[in-house]
Tab-separated table of C-alpha atoms in Angstrom:
chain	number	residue	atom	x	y	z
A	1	UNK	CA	0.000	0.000	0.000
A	2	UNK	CA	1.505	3.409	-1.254
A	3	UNK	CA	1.572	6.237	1.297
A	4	UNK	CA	-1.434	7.959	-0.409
A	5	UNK	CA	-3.836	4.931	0.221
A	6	UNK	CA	-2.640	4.513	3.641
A	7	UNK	CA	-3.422	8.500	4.013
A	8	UNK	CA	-6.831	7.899	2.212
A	9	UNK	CA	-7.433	5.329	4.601
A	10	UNK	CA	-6.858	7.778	6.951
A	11	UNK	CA	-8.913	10.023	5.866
A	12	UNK	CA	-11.732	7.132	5.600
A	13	UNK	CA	-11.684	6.628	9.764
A	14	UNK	CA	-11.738	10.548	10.228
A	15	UNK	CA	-14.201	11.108	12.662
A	16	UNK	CA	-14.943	15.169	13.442
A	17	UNK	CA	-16.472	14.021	16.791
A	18	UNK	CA	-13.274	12.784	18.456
A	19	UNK	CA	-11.467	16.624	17.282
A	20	UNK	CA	-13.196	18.198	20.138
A	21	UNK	CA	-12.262	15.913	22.777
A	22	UNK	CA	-9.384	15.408	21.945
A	23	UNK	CA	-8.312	19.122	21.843
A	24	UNK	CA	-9.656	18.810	25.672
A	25	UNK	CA	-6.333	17.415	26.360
A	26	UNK	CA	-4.235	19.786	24.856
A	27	UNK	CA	-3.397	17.867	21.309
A	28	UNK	CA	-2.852	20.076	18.592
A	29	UNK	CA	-5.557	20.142	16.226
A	30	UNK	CA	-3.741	21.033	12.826
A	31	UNK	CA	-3.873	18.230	10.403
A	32	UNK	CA	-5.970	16.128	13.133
A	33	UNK	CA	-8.598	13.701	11.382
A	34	UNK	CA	-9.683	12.464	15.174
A	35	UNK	CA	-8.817	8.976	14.429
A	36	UNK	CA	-8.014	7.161	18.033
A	37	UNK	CA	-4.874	5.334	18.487
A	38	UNK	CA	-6.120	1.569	18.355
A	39	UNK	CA	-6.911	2.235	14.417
A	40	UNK	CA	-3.694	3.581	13.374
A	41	UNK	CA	-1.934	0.695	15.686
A	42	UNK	CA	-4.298	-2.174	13.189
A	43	UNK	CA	-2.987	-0.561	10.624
A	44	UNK	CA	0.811	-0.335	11.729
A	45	UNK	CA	1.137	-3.762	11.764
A	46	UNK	CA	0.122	-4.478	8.080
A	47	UNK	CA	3.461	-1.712	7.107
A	48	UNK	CA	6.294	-3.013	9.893
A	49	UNK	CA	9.813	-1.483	9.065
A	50	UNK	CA	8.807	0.362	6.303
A	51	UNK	CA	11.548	3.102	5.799
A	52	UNK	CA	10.231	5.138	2.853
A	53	UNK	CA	6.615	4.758	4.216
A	54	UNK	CA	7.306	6.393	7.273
A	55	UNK	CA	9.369	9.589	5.691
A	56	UNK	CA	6.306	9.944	3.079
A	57	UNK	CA	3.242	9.704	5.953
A	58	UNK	CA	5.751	12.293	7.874
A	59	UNK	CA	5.675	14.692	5.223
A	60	UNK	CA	2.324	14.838	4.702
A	61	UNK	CA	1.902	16.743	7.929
A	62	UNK	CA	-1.469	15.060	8.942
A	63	UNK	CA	-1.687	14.451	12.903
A	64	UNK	CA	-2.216	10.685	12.794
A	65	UNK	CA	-0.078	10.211	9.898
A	66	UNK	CA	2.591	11.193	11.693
A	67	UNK	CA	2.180	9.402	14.713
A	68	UNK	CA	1.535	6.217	12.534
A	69	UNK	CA	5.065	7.217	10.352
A	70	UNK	CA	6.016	6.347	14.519
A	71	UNK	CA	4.647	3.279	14.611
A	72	UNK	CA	5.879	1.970	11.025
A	73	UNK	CA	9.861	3.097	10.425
A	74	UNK	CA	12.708	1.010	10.618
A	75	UNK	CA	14.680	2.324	13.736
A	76	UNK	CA	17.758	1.171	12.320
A	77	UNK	CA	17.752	3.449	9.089
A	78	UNK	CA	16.830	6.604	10.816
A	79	UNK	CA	19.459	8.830	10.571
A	80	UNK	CA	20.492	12.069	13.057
A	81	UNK	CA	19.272	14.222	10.196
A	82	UNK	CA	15.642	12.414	10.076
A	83	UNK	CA	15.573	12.734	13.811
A	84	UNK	CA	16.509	16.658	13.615
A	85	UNK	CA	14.014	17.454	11.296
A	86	UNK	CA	10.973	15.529	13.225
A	87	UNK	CA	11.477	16.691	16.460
A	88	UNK	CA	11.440	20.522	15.195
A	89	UNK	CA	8.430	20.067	13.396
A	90	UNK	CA	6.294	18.545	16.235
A	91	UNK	CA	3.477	20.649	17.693
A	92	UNK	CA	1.831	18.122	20.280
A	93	UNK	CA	2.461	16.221	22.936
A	94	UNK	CA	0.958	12.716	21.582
A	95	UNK	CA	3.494	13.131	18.235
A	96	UNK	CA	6.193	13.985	20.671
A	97	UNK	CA	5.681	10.837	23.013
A	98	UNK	CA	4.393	8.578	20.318
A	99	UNK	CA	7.757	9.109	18.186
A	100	UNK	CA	9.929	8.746	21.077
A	101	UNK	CA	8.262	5.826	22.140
A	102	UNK	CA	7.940	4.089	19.262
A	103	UNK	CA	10.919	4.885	17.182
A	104	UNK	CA	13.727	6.984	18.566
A	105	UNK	CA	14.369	5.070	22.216
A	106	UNK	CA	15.453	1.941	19.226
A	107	UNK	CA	17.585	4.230	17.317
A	108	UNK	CA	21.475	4.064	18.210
A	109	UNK	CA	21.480	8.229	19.160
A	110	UNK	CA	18.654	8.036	21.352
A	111	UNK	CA	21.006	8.384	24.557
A	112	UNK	CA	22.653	11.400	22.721
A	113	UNK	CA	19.159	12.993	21.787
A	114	UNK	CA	18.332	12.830	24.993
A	115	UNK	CA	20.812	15.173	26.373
A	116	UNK	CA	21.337	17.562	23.222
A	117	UNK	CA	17.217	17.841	23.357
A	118	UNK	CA	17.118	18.463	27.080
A	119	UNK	CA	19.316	21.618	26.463
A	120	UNK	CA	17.160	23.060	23.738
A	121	UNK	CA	14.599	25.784	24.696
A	122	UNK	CA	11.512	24.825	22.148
A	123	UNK	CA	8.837	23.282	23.992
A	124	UNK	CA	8.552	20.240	22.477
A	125	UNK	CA	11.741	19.504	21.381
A	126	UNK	CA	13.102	19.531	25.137
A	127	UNK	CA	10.010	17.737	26.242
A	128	UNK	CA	11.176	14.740	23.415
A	129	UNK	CA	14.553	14.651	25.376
A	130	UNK	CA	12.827	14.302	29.063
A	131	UNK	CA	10.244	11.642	27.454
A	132	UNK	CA	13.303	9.852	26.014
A	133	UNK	CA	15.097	9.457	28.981
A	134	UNK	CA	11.649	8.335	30.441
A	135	UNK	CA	11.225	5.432	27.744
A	136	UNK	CA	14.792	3.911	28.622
A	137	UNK	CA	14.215	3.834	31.818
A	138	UNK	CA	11.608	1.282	31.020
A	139	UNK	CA	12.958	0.034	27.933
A	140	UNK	CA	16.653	-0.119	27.830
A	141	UNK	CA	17.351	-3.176	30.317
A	142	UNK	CA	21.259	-3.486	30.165
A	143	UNK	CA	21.776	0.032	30.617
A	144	UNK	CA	24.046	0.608	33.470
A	145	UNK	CA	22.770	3.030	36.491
A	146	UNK	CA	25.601	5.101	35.898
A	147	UNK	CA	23.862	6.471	32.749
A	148	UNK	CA	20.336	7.041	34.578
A	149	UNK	CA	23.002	8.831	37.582
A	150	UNK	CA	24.331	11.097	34.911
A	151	UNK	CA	20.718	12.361	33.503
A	152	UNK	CA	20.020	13.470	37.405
A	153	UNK	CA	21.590	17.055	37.121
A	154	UNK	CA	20.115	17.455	33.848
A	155	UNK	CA	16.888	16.910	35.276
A	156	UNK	CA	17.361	19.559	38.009
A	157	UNK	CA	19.008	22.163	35.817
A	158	UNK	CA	15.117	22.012	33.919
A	159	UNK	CA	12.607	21.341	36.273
A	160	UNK	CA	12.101	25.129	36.961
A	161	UNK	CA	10.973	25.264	33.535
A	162	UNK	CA	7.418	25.900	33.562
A	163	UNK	CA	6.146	25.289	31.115
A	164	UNK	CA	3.204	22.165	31.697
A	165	UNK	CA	4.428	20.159	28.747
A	166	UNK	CA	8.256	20.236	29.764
A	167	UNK	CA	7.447	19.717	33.167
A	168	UNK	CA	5.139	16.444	33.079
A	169	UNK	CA	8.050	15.362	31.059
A	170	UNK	CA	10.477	16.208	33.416
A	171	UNK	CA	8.390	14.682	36.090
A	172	UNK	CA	8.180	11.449	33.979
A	173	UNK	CA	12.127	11.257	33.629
A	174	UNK	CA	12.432	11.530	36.981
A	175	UNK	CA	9.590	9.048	38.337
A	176	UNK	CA	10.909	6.223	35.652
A	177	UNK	CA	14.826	6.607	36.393
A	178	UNK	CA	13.555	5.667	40.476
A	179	UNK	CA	11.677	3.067	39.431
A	180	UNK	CA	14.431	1.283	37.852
A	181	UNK	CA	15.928	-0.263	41.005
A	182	UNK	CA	16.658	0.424	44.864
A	183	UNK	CA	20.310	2.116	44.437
A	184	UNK	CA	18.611	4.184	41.219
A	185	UNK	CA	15.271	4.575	43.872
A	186	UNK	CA	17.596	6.327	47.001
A	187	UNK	CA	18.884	8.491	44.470
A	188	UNK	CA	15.718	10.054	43.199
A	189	UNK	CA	14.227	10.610	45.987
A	190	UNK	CA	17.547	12.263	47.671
A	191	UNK	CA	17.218	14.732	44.153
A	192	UNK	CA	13.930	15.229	44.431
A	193	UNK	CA	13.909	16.411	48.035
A	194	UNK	CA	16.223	18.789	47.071
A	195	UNK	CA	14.213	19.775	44.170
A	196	UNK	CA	11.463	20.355	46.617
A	197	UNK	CA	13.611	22.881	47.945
A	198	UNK	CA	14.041	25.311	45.100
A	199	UNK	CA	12.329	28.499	44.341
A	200	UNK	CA	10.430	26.838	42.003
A	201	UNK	CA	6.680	25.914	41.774
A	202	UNK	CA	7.592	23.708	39.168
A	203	UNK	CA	10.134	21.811	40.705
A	204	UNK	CA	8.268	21.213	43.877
A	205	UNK	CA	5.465	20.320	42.102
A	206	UNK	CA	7.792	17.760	40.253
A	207	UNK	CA	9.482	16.593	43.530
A	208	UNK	CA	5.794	15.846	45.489
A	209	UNK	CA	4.613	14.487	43.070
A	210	UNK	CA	7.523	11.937	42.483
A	211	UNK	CA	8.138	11.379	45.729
A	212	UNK	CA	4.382	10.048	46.388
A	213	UNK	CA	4.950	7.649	43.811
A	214	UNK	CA	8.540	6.248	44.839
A	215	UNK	CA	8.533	6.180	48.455
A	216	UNK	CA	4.933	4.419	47.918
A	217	UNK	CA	4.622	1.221	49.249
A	218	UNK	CA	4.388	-0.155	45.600
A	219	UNK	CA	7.325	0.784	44.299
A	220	UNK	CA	9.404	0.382	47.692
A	221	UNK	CA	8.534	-3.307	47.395
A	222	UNK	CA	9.181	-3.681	43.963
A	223	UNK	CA	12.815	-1.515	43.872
A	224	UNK	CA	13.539	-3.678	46.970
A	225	UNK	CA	13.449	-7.005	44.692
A	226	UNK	CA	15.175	-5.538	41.638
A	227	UNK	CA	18.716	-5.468	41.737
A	228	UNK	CA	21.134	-2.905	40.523
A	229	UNK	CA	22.319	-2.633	36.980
């Protein structure tokens, strides 16, 4: 199936109900058919690893074909040049996650992206470096705490930012990273009682709200039967 009958297929679920809701929770309504998720996930599977797919669906600028142009590339031919170009030219939060999700926590730069995107000041391009370093703290199993460690000052040089998207993000980073295991755990929450310290509603927002969720009795027994990496 050529990228313009996938995009006509597209166009076929559009469904001008779901806009309005969804614009409820802040997604960016340009280009958005209102197609839900499960849909463009069907469909996914039927174009797995296809390259020049994804770069066409990209390009066509149309909400859900981008977040499907997620779902369908090949990590291993995206280049640093593909991954520049996305991340400036997303404009919501469900793109942003979706593609880092998806496709760049597989690609061999996503550590790098991580950091460089962190650094940047547009919204959603620093958000895509906090959700990244959220995803492989789930995803990237052999990574060694050291790495997670290292992404700790990061974290508090930005969680003053904010701005709601960064800062969910930020919060997201942080919460994942503790999750990890009990030496990763005691470090979080040592950072984010500082963090509760700053001048910073942001940051103390970030800080309770982590800090509810690792020092919960849920995650205290399941840190204390994970071992460190």
């Amino acid at each position: 199936m050529s990228a313009a009958e996938v995009i006509a297929k597209l166009k076929s679920m559009a469904d001008p109900r779901n806009v309005a809701g969804m614009a409820r929770y802040g997604i960016s309504t340009a280009g958005l058919l209102g197609v839900p998720i499960p849909p463009l996930r069907k469909l996914a599977r039927e174009h797995r690893r296809d390259h020049a797919l994804a770069l066409e669906l990209w390009d066509s600028g149309i909400h859900e074909a981008r977040i499907l142009a997620g779902l369908v590339d090949d990590p291993a031919q995206v280049t640093d040049s593909q991954m520049e170009t996305w991340v400036r030219e997303i404009d919501s939060w469900d793109i942003c996650d979706g593609t880092m999700n998806n496709l760049f926590r597989k690609t061999p730069g996503a550590w790098k992206k991580a950091i460089e995107w962190s650094r940047r000041e547009e919204t959603f391009v620093r958000r895509a470096g906090f959700v990244l370093m959220a995803c492989l703290s789930v995803h990237d199993k052999q990574a060694p705490d050291a790495k997670f460690l290292a992404l700790l000052p990061v974290i508090r040089r930005h969680a003053s930012d904010e701005r709601n998207f960064v800062r969910k993000a930020v919060n997201w980073a942080l919460r994942q990273i503790g999750k990890r295991n009990l030496a990763l755990n005691a470090a979080v929450v040592t950072a984010a009682r500082e963090l509760a310290e700053l001048d910073s509603k942001s940051a103390r927002w970030i800080a309770k709200d982590a800090l509810r969720e690792l020092t919960s009795p849920a995650v205290q027994k399941k840190v204390h039967s994970t071992f460190s990496g």
